[in-house]
Coordinates of C-alpha atoms in Angstrom, one line a residue:
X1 CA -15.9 -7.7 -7.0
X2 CA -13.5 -9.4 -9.3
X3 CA -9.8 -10.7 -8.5
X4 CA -8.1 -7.4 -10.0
X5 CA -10.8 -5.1 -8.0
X6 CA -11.9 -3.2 -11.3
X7 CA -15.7 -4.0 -11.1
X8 CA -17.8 -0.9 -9.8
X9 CA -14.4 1.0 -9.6
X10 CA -15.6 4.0 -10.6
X11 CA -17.3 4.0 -6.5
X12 CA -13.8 4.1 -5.2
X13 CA -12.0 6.8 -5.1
X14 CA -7.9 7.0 -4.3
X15 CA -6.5 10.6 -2.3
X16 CA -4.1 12.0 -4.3
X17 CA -1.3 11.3 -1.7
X18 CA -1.6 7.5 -2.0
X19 CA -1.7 8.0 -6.1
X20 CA 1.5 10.2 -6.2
X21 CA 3.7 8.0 -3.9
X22 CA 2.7 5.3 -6.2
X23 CA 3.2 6.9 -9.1
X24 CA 6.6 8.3 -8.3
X25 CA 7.5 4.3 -6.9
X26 CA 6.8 3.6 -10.3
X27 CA 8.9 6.1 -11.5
X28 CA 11.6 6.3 -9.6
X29 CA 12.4 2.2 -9.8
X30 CA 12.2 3.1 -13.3
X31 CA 9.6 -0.1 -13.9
X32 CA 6.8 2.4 -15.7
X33 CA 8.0 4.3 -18.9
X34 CA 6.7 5.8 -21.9
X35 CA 3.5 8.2 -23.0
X36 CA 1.5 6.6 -21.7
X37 CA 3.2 6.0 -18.2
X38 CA 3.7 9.8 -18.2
X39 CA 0.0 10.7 -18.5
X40 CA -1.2 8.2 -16.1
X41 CA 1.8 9.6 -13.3
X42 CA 1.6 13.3 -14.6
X43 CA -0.4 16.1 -12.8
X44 CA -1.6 14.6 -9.2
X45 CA -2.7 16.9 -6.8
X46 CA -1.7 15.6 -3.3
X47 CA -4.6 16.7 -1.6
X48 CA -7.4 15.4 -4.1
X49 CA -9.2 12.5 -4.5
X50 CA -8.7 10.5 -8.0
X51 CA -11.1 7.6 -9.1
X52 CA -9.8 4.6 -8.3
X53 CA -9.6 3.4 -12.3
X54 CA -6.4 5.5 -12.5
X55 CA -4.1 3.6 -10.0
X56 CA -5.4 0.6 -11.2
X57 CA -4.4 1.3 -14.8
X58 CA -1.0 2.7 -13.7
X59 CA -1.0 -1.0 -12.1
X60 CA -1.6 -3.0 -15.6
X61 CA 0.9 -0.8 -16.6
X62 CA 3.3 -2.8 -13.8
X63 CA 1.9 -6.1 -14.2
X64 CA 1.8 -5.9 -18.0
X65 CA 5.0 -5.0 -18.7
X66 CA 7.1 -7.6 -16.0
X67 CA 6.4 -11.8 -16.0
X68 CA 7.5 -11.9 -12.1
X69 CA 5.6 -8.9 -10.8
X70 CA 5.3 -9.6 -7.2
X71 CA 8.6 -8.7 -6.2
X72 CA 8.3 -5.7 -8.4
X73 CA 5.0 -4.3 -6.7
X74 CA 6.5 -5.4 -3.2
X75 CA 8.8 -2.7 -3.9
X76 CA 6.3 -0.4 -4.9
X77 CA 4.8 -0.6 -1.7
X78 CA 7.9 -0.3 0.1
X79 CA 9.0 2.7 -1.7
X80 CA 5.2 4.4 -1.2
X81 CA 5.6 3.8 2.8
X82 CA 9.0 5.4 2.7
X83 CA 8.1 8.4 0.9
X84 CA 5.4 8.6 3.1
X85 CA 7.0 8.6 6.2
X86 CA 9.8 10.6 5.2
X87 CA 8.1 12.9 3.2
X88 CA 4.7 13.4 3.8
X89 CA 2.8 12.7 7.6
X90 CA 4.3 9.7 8.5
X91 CA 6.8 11.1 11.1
X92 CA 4.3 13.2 12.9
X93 CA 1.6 10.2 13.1
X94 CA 4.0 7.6 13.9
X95 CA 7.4 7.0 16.0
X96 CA 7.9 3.3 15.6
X97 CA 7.4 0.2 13.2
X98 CA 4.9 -1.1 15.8
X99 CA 3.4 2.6 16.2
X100 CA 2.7 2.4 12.0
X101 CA 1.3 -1.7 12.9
X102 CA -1.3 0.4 15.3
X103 CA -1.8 3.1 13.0
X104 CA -3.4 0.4 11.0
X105 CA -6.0 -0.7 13.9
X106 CA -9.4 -0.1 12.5
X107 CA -8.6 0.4 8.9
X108 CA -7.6 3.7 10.3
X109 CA -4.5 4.5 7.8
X110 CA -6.1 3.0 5.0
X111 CA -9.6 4.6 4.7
X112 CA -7.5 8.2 5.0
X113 CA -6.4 7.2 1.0
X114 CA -9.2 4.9 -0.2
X115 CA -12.8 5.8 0.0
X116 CA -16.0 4.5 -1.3
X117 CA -18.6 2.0 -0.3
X118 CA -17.5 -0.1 2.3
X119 CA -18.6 -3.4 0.5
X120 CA -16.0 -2.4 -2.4
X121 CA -13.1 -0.4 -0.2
X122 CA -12.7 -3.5 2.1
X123 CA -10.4 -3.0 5.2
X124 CA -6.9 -2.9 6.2
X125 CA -7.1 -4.0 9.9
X126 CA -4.3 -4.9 12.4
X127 CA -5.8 -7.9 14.3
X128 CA -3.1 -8.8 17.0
X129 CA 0.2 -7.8 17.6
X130 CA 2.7 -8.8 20.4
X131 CA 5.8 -6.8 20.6
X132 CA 7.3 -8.9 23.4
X133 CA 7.4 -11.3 20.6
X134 CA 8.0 -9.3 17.6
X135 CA 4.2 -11.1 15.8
X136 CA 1.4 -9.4 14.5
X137 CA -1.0 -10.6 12.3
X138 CA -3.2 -8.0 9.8
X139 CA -6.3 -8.8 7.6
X140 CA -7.0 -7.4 4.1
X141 CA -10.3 -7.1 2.1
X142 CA -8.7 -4.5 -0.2
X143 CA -9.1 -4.3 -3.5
X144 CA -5.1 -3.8 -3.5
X145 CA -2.3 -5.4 -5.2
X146 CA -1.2 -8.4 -1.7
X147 CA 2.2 -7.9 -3.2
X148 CA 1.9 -4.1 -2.8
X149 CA 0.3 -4.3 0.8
X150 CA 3.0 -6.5 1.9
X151 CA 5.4 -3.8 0.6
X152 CA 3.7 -1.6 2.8
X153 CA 3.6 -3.4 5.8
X154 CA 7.5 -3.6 5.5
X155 CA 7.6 -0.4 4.4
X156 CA 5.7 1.4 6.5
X157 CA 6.9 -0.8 9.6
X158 CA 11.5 -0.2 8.6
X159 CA 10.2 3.6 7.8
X160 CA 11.4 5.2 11.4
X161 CA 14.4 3.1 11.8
X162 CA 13.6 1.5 14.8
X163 CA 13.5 -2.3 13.6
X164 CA 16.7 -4.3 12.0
X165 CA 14.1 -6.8 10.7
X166 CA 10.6 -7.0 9.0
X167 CA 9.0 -9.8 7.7
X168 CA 5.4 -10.3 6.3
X169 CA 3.9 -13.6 4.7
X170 CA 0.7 -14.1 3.5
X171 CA 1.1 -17.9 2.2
X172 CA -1.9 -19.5 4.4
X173 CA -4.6 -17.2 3.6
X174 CA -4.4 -14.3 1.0
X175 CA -6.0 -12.2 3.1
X176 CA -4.1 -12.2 6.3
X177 CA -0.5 -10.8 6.8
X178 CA 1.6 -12.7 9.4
X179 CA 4.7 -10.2 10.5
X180 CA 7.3 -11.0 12.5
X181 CA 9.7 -8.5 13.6
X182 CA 12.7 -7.6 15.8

C-alpha cells in the first residue's frame, strides 16, 4: 500500500456513518468549499457502505487546499468523534473516555466503518491502558490520515465528558498512539 493508502482502494469500502461525520467536519469547520466539495459531501446514506476512493478524495480536498494540514485534520477527527457520540451510537456503546479507549480493543470500533481485506484495512487496536495512571498506548495499521486518528482518539475519548484532559502523541513511531489522560 502506498503512504496516502490509495493503492487497491477500490477493496476498501467506508460505512456511510464514518463518511457523513467526515464530510459534515469538513463542512461545518468550513475547511472544504466549492462544487466540487459539494458533490464529494452531498447525498450519503448513513447506513451504506461507500468505496473508500471517496473519503480519500474529500481528504486531497483538505490536504490540497491548507500548507499546515495536521492540525486541520486533527480537528476533523475530533469533530467526527463528537458527532458520533452525540449524535449517532456513541452514548449507547460507551459511558466514559476509557470505555471509548476499550471500545477500540480488537479493532472493534474501527472495522464497524472500514471494511475490506484485512491486508489493506489494517487495525485500530488498543494495546494497554492503565486508568490508575491515566496511559494507554494504541497501534494503527490504517490506511487513515495519523492526524485524523489522533483527532479521534481525543475526540472520541473528551466525547462523554468525563475527562478534563486528553492527550495523544504519536512522535516515536507513526503507528503507535501514546495517550495520557486525567
Amino acid at each position: 500500500m502506498t503512504a496516502d493508502g490509495t493503492e487497491n482502494a477500490a477493496a476498501l469500502e467506508v460505512f456511510g456513518a464514518l463518511l457523513d461525520g467526515y464530510a459534515k467536519a469538513c463542512l461545518n469547520l468550513n475547511i472544504v468549499a466549492g462544487r466540487r466539495a459539494a458533490s464529494l459531501t452531498s447525498a450519503i446514506e448513513i447506513p451504506r457502505w461507500y468505496p473508500f476512493q471517496r473519503l480519500k478524495d474529500i481528504e486531497s480536498l483538505v490536504t490540497g487546499s491548507y500548507e499546515n494540514v495536521g492540525p486541520i485534520m486533527e480537528r476533523v477527527g475530533y469533530e467526527m468523534m463528537m458527532g458520533w457520540y452525540h449524535y449517532g451510537p456513541g452514548q449507547q456503546l460507551i459511558r466514559t473516555g476509557v470505555d471509548f479507549l476499550r471500545f477500540q480493543s480488537g479493532s472493534e470500533g474501527y472495522a464497524s466503518v472500514v471494511k475490506g481485506p484485512r491486508e489493506l484495512v489494517g487495525s485500530f487496536s488498543l494495546l494497554e491502558v492503565d486508568p490508575a495512571r491515566g496511559r494507554a498506548l494504541v497501534h494503527s495499521t490504517t490506511p487513515l490520515d495519523r492526524d485524523m486518528e489522533r483527532g479521534v482518539l481525543i475526540g472520541g475519548m473528551s466525547a462523554p465528558g468525563d475527562l478534563d484532559y486528553v492527550d495523544v502523541t504519536n512522535a516515536g513511531a507513526r503507528d503507535r498512539f501514546e495517550i495520557e489522560f486525567h
